[in-house]
Amino acid sequence: MEIVSLLTDAGVANFLLLLLRFAGVFAFFPFFENQLIPISVRGALIFYMTILFYPIVPQQIPPLEPIAFILAGLSEIMLGFLSSIFLQVVFAMLNFGGETISFSMGLTVASAFDPVSGAQKAIIGQIIAMLALLMLLALDFHHLILEFVAFSLQHVPLGGFVFSEDIVTYLIKAFTHLFLMGFTMAFPILALILLSDIIFGMIMKTHPQFNLLVIGFPVKISIAFAVLTVILPAIIIHFNREIRLAFDALQLFFK
């Protein structure tokens, strides 16, 4: 009888809007938007989470007119999309830093298919991004996202998300910060490779018979890998701090 009592116009509309909120989260948030997860599995997970979270949805009367309901559904998708950008920017920092490191090492051509994003990416960037994702899962990153959805249900009514100027301001600063932090992560390797190029240039001047292509290229890669091994923990710690700041910035959606 309790299930039958929920089959009202308002109950069904709230269920659909909650379904769209979870769809926006699972479609755009890091880890959940993994291309390795089949669409059918993600769809089943969205439906299961909607049933699981429906009892904590505040009772409200959603807009039942077709146009108003469509706009409410679009606002739910927009909530998931914009909030995911806050976290995706942090992952973009790692990708930019990995691409910069690969370019400086001369491994730009050595790219491989990235199963997470479904695109060709540099191997160094894939290794760093995979380690960061594993660290986040060890810190219950996926649970934090579900907590974000539960918290949003108490502060943002279904279909009531409003795009604010504070979100735009943060995103502009975040994209500016993206290139700065990505370059900062790659700077130690860039500096040492630049120094090695200067040394090889001096050697070429004093010893013209020195074969730079045979000796210089492997030496640069060896130096870069040695430095990467040393600074990799610092990169992961720095990434952990940035992802925590991004989660703190998600409070802008609840003002």
mmCIF file of C-alpha atoms in Angstrom:
data_model
loop_
_atom_site.group_PDB
_atom_site.id
_atom_site.type_symbol
_atom_site.label_atom_id
_atom_site.label_comp_id
_atom_site.label_asym_id
_atom_site.label_seq_id
_atom_site.Cartn_x
_atom_site.Cartn_y
_atom_site.Cartn_z
ATOM 1 C CA MET A 1 0.000 0.000 0.000
ATOM 2 C CA GLU A 2 2.922 2.378 0.645
ATOM 3 C CA ILE A 3 4.171 1.912 -2.909
ATOM 4 C CA VAL A 4 0.695 2.579 -4.295
ATOM 5 C CA SER A 5 0.455 5.767 -2.240
ATOM 6 C CA LEU A 6 3.594 7.062 -3.964
ATOM 7 C CA LEU A 7 2.142 6.612 -7.439
ATOM 8 C CA THR A 8 0.755 10.131 -7.599
ATOM 9 C CA ASP A 9 1.583 12.836 -10.118
ATOM 10 C CA ALA A 10 3.846 14.626 -7.641
ATOM 11 C CA GLY A 11 5.504 11.374 -6.509
ATOM 12 C CA VAL A 12 6.272 10.235 -10.049
ATOM 13 C CA ALA A 13 7.548 13.704 -11.013
ATOM 14 C CA ASN A 14 9.873 13.806 -7.985
ATOM 15 C CA PHE A 15 11.157 10.331 -8.829
ATOM 16 C CA LEU A 16 11.926 11.346 -12.425
ATOM 17 C CA LEU A 17 13.678 14.546 -11.345
ATOM 18 C CA LEU A 18 15.777 12.580 -8.853
ATOM 19 C CA LEU A 19 16.570 10.115 -11.625
ATOM 20 C CA LEU A 20 17.800 12.998 -13.792
ATOM 21 C CA ARG A 21 19.945 14.347 -10.942
ATOM 22 C CA PHE A 22 21.699 11.001 -10.616
ATOM 23 C CA ALA A 23 21.949 10.766 -14.403
ATOM 24 C CA GLY A 24 23.822 14.073 -14.469
ATOM 25 C CA VAL A 25 26.190 12.855 -11.765
ATOM 26 C CA PHE A 26 26.926 9.444 -13.302
ATOM 27 C CA ALA A 27 27.278 10.892 -16.784
ATOM 28 C CA PHE A 28 29.842 13.624 -16.029
ATOM 29 C CA PHE A 29 31.590 13.031 -12.689
ATOM 30 C CA PRO A 30 35.111 11.529 -12.695
ATOM 31 C CA PHE A 31 35.286 7.737 -12.292
ATOM 32 C CA PHE A 32 31.541 7.329 -12.934
ATOM 33 C CA GLU A 33 31.909 8.631 -16.502
ATOM 34 C CA ASN A 34 34.476 5.889 -17.206
ATOM 35 C CA GLN A 35 34.025 4.519 -20.712
ATOM 36 C CA LEU A 36 34.763 1.008 -19.418
ATOM 37 C CA ILE A 37 31.452 0.996 -17.548
ATOM 38 C CA PRO A 38 28.708 -0.137 -19.964
ATOM 39 C CA ILE A 39 25.732 2.137 -20.472
ATOM 40 C CA SER A 40 23.401 -0.601 -19.230
ATOM 41 C CA VAL A 41 25.337 -0.903 -15.960
ATOM 42 C CA ARG A 42 25.327 2.847 -15.433
ATOM 43 C CA GLY A 43 21.614 2.997 -16.196
ATOM 44 C CA ALA A 44 20.876 0.239 -13.686
ATOM 45 C CA LEU A 45 23.064 1.967 -11.091
ATOM 46 C CA ILE A 46 21.243 5.283 -11.640
ATOM 47 C CA PHE A 47 17.866 3.587 -11.209
ATOM 48 C CA TYR A 48 19.031 1.763 -8.067
ATOM 49 C CA MET A 49 20.439 4.930 -6.498
ATOM 50 C CA THR A 50 17.227 6.781 -7.287
ATOM 51 C CA ILE A 51 15.181 4.157 -5.420
ATOM 52 C CA LEU A 52 17.680 4.165 -2.557
ATOM 53 C CA PHE A 53 17.699 7.963 -2.119
ATOM 54 C CA TYR A 54 14.014 8.604 -2.810
ATOM 55 C CA PRO A 55 12.923 8.237 0.863
ATOM 56 C CA ILE A 56 15.154 11.185 1.898
ATOM 57 C CA VAL A 57 13.761 13.519 -0.775
ATOM 58 C CA PRO A 58 11.857 16.385 0.904
ATOM 59 C CA GLN A 59 8.170 16.248 0.054
ATOM 60 C CA GLN A 60 7.365 18.966 -2.444
ATOM 61 C CA ILE A 61 5.020 19.657 -5.319
ATOM 62 C CA PRO A 62 7.132 19.786 -8.502
ATOM 63 C CA PRO A 63 6.033 21.633 -11.646
ATOM 64 C CA LEU A 64 3.666 19.361 -13.556
ATOM 65 C CA GLU A 65 3.191 21.476 -16.693
ATOM 66 C CA PRO A 66 5.142 19.957 -19.624
ATOM 67 C CA ILE A 67 7.359 22.975 -20.359
ATOM 68 C CA ALA A 68 8.048 23.709 -16.677
ATOM 69 C CA PHE A 69 8.847 20.046 -16.022
ATOM 70 C CA ILE A 70 11.252 19.919 -18.984
ATOM 71 C CA LEU A 71 13.040 23.030 -17.677
ATOM 72 C CA ALA A 72 13.234 21.443 -14.224
ATOM 73 C CA GLY A 73 14.756 18.307 -15.748
ATOM 74 C CA LEU A 74 17.310 20.381 -17.657
ATOM 75 C CA SER A 75 18.257 22.165 -14.437
ATOM 76 C CA GLU A 76 18.975 18.770 -12.845
ATOM 77 C CA ILE A 77 21.252 17.789 -15.723
ATOM 78 C CA MET A 78 22.928 21.208 -15.510
ATOM 79 C CA LEU A 79 23.557 20.702 -11.784
ATOM 80 C CA GLY A 80 25.419 17.451 -12.452
ATOM 81 C CA PHE A 81 27.336 18.902 -15.399
ATOM 82 C CA LEU A 82 28.525 22.099 -13.683
ATOM 83 C CA SER A 83 29.441 20.380 -10.420
ATOM 84 C CA SER A 84 31.437 17.765 -12.356
ATOM 85 C CA ILE A 85 33.502 20.489 -14.039
ATOM 86 C CA PHE A 86 34.801 21.514 -10.604
ATOM 87 C CA LEU A 87 36.418 18.071 -10.266
ATOM 88 C CA GLN A 88 37.238 17.520 -13.934
ATOM 89 C CA VAL A 89 39.426 20.646 -13.896
ATOM 90 C CA VAL A 90 41.661 19.002 -11.277
ATOM 91 C CA PHE A 91 42.056 15.911 -13.463
ATOM 92 C CA ALA A 92 42.776 18.200 -16.411
ATOM 93 C CA MET A 93 45.725 19.589 -14.416
ATOM 94 C CA LEU A 94 47.238 16.107 -14.304
ATOM 95 C CA ASN A 95 46.576 15.552 -17.999
ATOM 96 C CA PHE A 96 48.173 18.875 -18.936
ATOM 97 C CA GLY A 97 51.187 18.150 -16.729
ATOM 98 C CA GLY A 98 51.536 14.643 -18.192
ATOM 99 C CA GLU A 99 51.321 15.952 -21.741
ATOM 100 C CA THR A 100 53.975 18.562 -20.967
ATOM 101 C CA ILE A 101 56.279 15.953 -19.448
ATOM 102 C CA SER A 102 55.798 13.611 -22.414
ATOM 103 C CA PHE A 103 56.538 16.435 -24.857
ATOM 104 C CA SER A 104 59.736 17.400 -23.033
ATOM 105 C CA MET A 105 60.874 13.761 -22.968
ATOM 106 C CA GLY A 106 60.191 13.332 -26.678
ATOM 107 C CA LEU A 107 57.491 10.728 -26.031
ATOM 108 C CA THR A 108 54.606 12.629 -27.581
ATOM 109 C CA VAL A 109 54.290 10.019 -30.334
ATOM 110 C CA ALA A 110 54.302 7.229 -27.735
ATOM 111 C CA SER A 111 50.596 7.558 -26.969
ATOM 112 C CA ALA A 112 48.162 4.769 -26.247
ATOM 113 C CA PHE A 113 44.418 4.322 -26.093
ATOM 114 C CA ASP A 114 43.053 5.559 -22.786
ATOM 115 C CA PRO A 115 40.146 3.285 -21.779
ATOM 116 C CA VAL A 116 38.907 5.820 -19.220
ATOM 117 C CA SER A 117 38.275 8.688 -21.636
ATOM 118 C CA GLY A 118 38.193 6.699 -24.879
ATOM 119 C CA ALA A 119 40.870 8.855 -26.543
ATOM 120 C CA GLN A 120 44.570 8.675 -27.387
ATOM 121 C CA LYS A 121 46.710 10.091 -24.573
ATOM 122 C CA ALA A 122 50.383 10.179 -23.655
ATOM 123 C CA ILE A 123 51.546 7.207 -21.615
ATOM 124 C CA ILE A 124 53.110 9.353 -18.879
ATOM 125 C CA GLY A 125 49.857 11.254 -18.407
ATOM 126 C CA GLN A 126 47.873 8.011 -18.247
ATOM 127 C CA ILE A 127 50.149 6.601 -15.535
ATOM 128 C CA ILE A 128 49.843 9.726 -13.379
ATOM 129 C CA ALA A 129 46.056 9.972 -13.864
ATOM 130 C CA MET A 130 45.562 6.281 -13.051
ATOM 131 C CA LEU A 131 47.590 6.563 -9.832
ATOM 132 C CA ALA A 132 45.594 9.627 -8.823
ATOM 133 C CA LEU A 133 42.292 7.851 -9.498
ATOM 134 C CA LEU A 134 43.383 4.822 -7.462
ATOM 135 C CA MET A 135 44.343 7.107 -4.584
ATOM 136 C CA LEU A 136 40.930 8.790 -4.712
ATOM 137 C CA LEU A 137 39.123 5.452 -4.611
ATOM 138 C CA ALA A 138 41.216 4.460 -1.608
ATOM 139 C CA LEU A 139 40.030 7.686 0.076
ATOM 140 C CA ASP A 140 36.355 6.841 -0.674
ATOM 141 C CA PHE A 141 36.021 9.426 -3.423
ATOM 142 C CA HIS A 142 32.935 7.652 -4.799
ATOM 143 C CA HIS A 143 31.271 7.858 -1.386
ATOM 144 C CA LEU A 144 31.924 11.605 -1.253
ATOM 145 C CA ILE A 145 30.058 12.047 -4.521
ATOM 146 C CA LEU A 146 27.043 10.173 -3.163
ATOM 147 C CA GLU A 147 27.209 12.333 -0.032
ATOM 148 C CA PHE A 148 27.209 15.390 -2.290
ATOM 149 C CA VAL A 149 23.984 14.183 -3.915
ATOM 150 C CA ALA A 150 22.379 13.507 -0.514
ATOM 151 C CA PHE A 151 23.443 16.939 0.740
ATOM 152 C CA SER A 152 22.126 18.617 -2.401
ATOM 153 C CA LEU A 153 18.703 17.087 -1.857
ATOM 154 C CA GLN A 154 18.422 18.950 1.448
ATOM 155 C CA HIS A 155 19.544 22.322 0.096
ATOM 156 C CA VAL A 156 18.627 22.367 -3.617
ATOM 157 C CA PRO A 157 15.029 21.320 -4.299
ATOM 158 C CA LEU A 158 14.397 19.041 -7.252
ATOM 159 C CA GLY A 159 14.151 21.178 -10.361
ATOM 160 C CA GLY A 160 15.158 24.292 -8.420
ATOM 161 C CA PHE A 161 18.833 24.669 -9.309
ATOM 162 C CA VAL A 162 19.718 28.266 -10.211
ATOM 163 C CA PHE A 163 22.904 29.175 -12.069
ATOM 164 C CA SER A 164 24.746 31.827 -10.002
ATOM 165 C CA GLU A 165 27.543 34.287 -10.748
ATOM 166 C CA ASP A 166 29.746 32.737 -8.046
ATOM 167 C CA ILE A 167 29.929 29.507 -10.055
ATOM 168 C CA VAL A 168 31.039 31.390 -13.176
ATOM 169 C CA THR A 169 33.686 33.299 -11.204
ATOM 170 C CA TYR A 170 35.084 30.102 -9.702
ATOM 171 C CA LEU A 171 35.202 28.307 -13.056
ATOM 172 C CA ILE A 172 37.119 31.189 -14.658
ATOM 173 C CA LYS A 173 39.671 31.111 -11.848
ATOM 174 C CA ALA A 174 39.834 27.300 -11.971
ATOM 175 C CA PHE A 175 40.620 27.207 -15.688
ATOM 176 C CA THR A 176 43.331 29.830 -15.170
ATOM 177 C CA HIS A 177 44.700 27.775 -12.275
ATOM 178 C CA LEU A 178 44.641 24.649 -14.469
ATOM 179 C CA PHE A 179 47.550 25.684 -16.703
ATOM 180 C CA LEU A 180 49.525 27.143 -13.805
ATOM 181 C CA MET A 181 49.340 23.990 -11.690
ATOM 182 C CA GLY A 182 49.894 21.658 -14.644
ATOM 183 C CA PHE A 183 53.059 23.543 -15.556
ATOM 184 C CA THR A 184 54.159 23.541 -11.901
ATOM 185 C CA MET A 185 53.857 19.737 -11.767
ATOM 186 C CA ALA A 186 56.009 19.346 -14.870
ATOM 187 C CA PHE A 187 58.519 22.110 -14.069
ATOM 188 C CA PRO A 188 61.230 19.975 -12.342
ATOM 189 C CA ILE A 189 61.463 17.665 -15.347
ATOM 190 C CA LEU A 190 61.327 20.582 -17.802
ATOM 191 C CA ALA A 191 64.129 22.367 -15.968
ATOM 192 C CA LEU A 192 66.435 19.326 -15.867
ATOM 193 C CA ILE A 193 65.810 18.439 -19.508
ATOM 194 C CA LEU A 194 66.539 22.057 -20.490
ATOM 195 C CA LEU A 195 69.763 21.858 -18.479
ATOM 196 C CA SER A 196 70.690 18.585 -20.210
ATOM 197 C CA ASP A 197 70.069 20.180 -23.618
ATOM 198 C CA ILE A 198 72.435 23.013 -22.692
ATOM 199 C CA ILE A 199 75.082 20.514 -21.588
ATOM 200 C CA PHE A 200 74.673 18.458 -24.753
ATOM 201 C CA GLY A 201 74.991 21.651 -26.799
ATOM 202 C CA MET A 202 78.267 22.515 -25.093
ATOM 203 C CA ILE A 203 79.520 18.963 -25.690
ATOM 204 C CA MET A 204 78.572 19.194 -29.373
ATOM 205 C CA LYS A 205 80.568 22.421 -29.644
ATOM 206 C CA THR A 206 83.697 20.939 -28.080
ATOM 207 C CA HIS A 207 83.329 17.422 -29.560
ATOM 208 C CA PRO A 208 81.632 17.561 -32.977
ATOM 209 C CA GLN A 209 81.909 13.777 -33.320
ATOM 210 C CA PHE A 210 79.519 13.334 -30.377
ATOM 211 C CA ASN A 211 76.386 11.547 -31.674
ATOM 212 C CA LEU A 212 73.545 13.356 -29.948
ATOM 213 C CA LEU A 213 70.764 11.207 -31.436
ATOM 214 C CA VAL A 214 72.312 7.955 -30.234
ATOM 215 C CA ILE A 215 73.403 9.060 -26.761
ATOM 216 C CA GLY A 216 71.461 12.198 -25.899
ATOM 217 C CA PHE A 217 67.923 10.907 -26.421
ATOM 218 C CA PRO A 218 68.181 7.867 -24.079
ATOM 219 C CA VAL A 219 69.986 9.974 -21.481
ATOM 220 C CA LYS A 220 67.182 12.577 -21.480
ATOM 221 C CA ILE A 221 64.536 9.877 -21.050
ATOM 222 C CA SER A 222 66.516 8.264 -18.211
ATOM 223 C CA ILE A 223 66.888 11.612 -16.419
ATOM 224 C CA ALA A 224 63.181 12.365 -16.845
ATOM 225 C CA PHE A 225 62.113 8.966 -15.483
ATOM 226 C CA ALA A 226 64.458 9.323 -12.501
ATOM 227 C CA VAL A 227 63.089 12.770 -11.664
ATOM 228 C CA LEU A 228 59.501 11.599 -12.217
ATOM 229 C CA THR A 229 60.032 8.784 -9.701
ATOM 230 C CA VAL A 230 61.193 11.331 -7.125
ATOM 231 C CA ILE A 231 58.478 13.957 -7.665
ATOM 232 C CA LEU A 232 55.550 11.575 -8.242
ATOM 233 C CA PRO A 233 54.576 11.440 -4.529
ATOM 234 C CA ALA A 234 54.599 15.252 -4.430
ATOM 235 C CA ILE A 235 52.351 15.368 -7.522
ATOM 236 C CA ILE A 236 49.846 12.971 -5.927
ATOM 237 C CA ILE A 237 49.844 14.901 -2.637
ATOM 238 C CA HIS A 238 49.344 18.141 -4.542
ATOM 239 C CA PHE A 239 46.508 16.557 -6.514
ATOM 240 C CA ASN A 240 44.897 15.379 -3.272
ATOM 241 C CA ARG A 241 44.937 18.942 -1.944
ATOM 242 C CA GLU A 242 43.428 20.342 -5.138
ATOM 243 C CA ILE A 243 40.618 17.761 -5.208
ATOM 244 C CA ARG A 244 39.749 18.615 -1.592
ATOM 245 C CA LEU A 245 39.617 22.303 -2.471
ATOM 246 C CA ALA A 246 37.338 21.450 -5.409
ATOM 247 C CA PHE A 247 34.991 19.541 -3.101
ATOM 248 C CA ASP A 248 34.926 22.513 -0.732
ATOM 249 C CA ALA A 249 34.069 24.758 -3.679
ATOM 250 C CA LEU A 250 30.980 22.626 -4.409
ATOM 251 C CA GLN A 251 29.325 24.516 -1.563
ATOM 252 C CA LEU A 252 28.739 27.307 -4.082
ATOM 253 C CA PHE A 253 25.805 25.224 -5.388
ATOM 254 C CA PHE A 254 24.034 25.452 -2.041
ATOM 255 C CA LYS A 255 24.073 29.233 -1.546
#
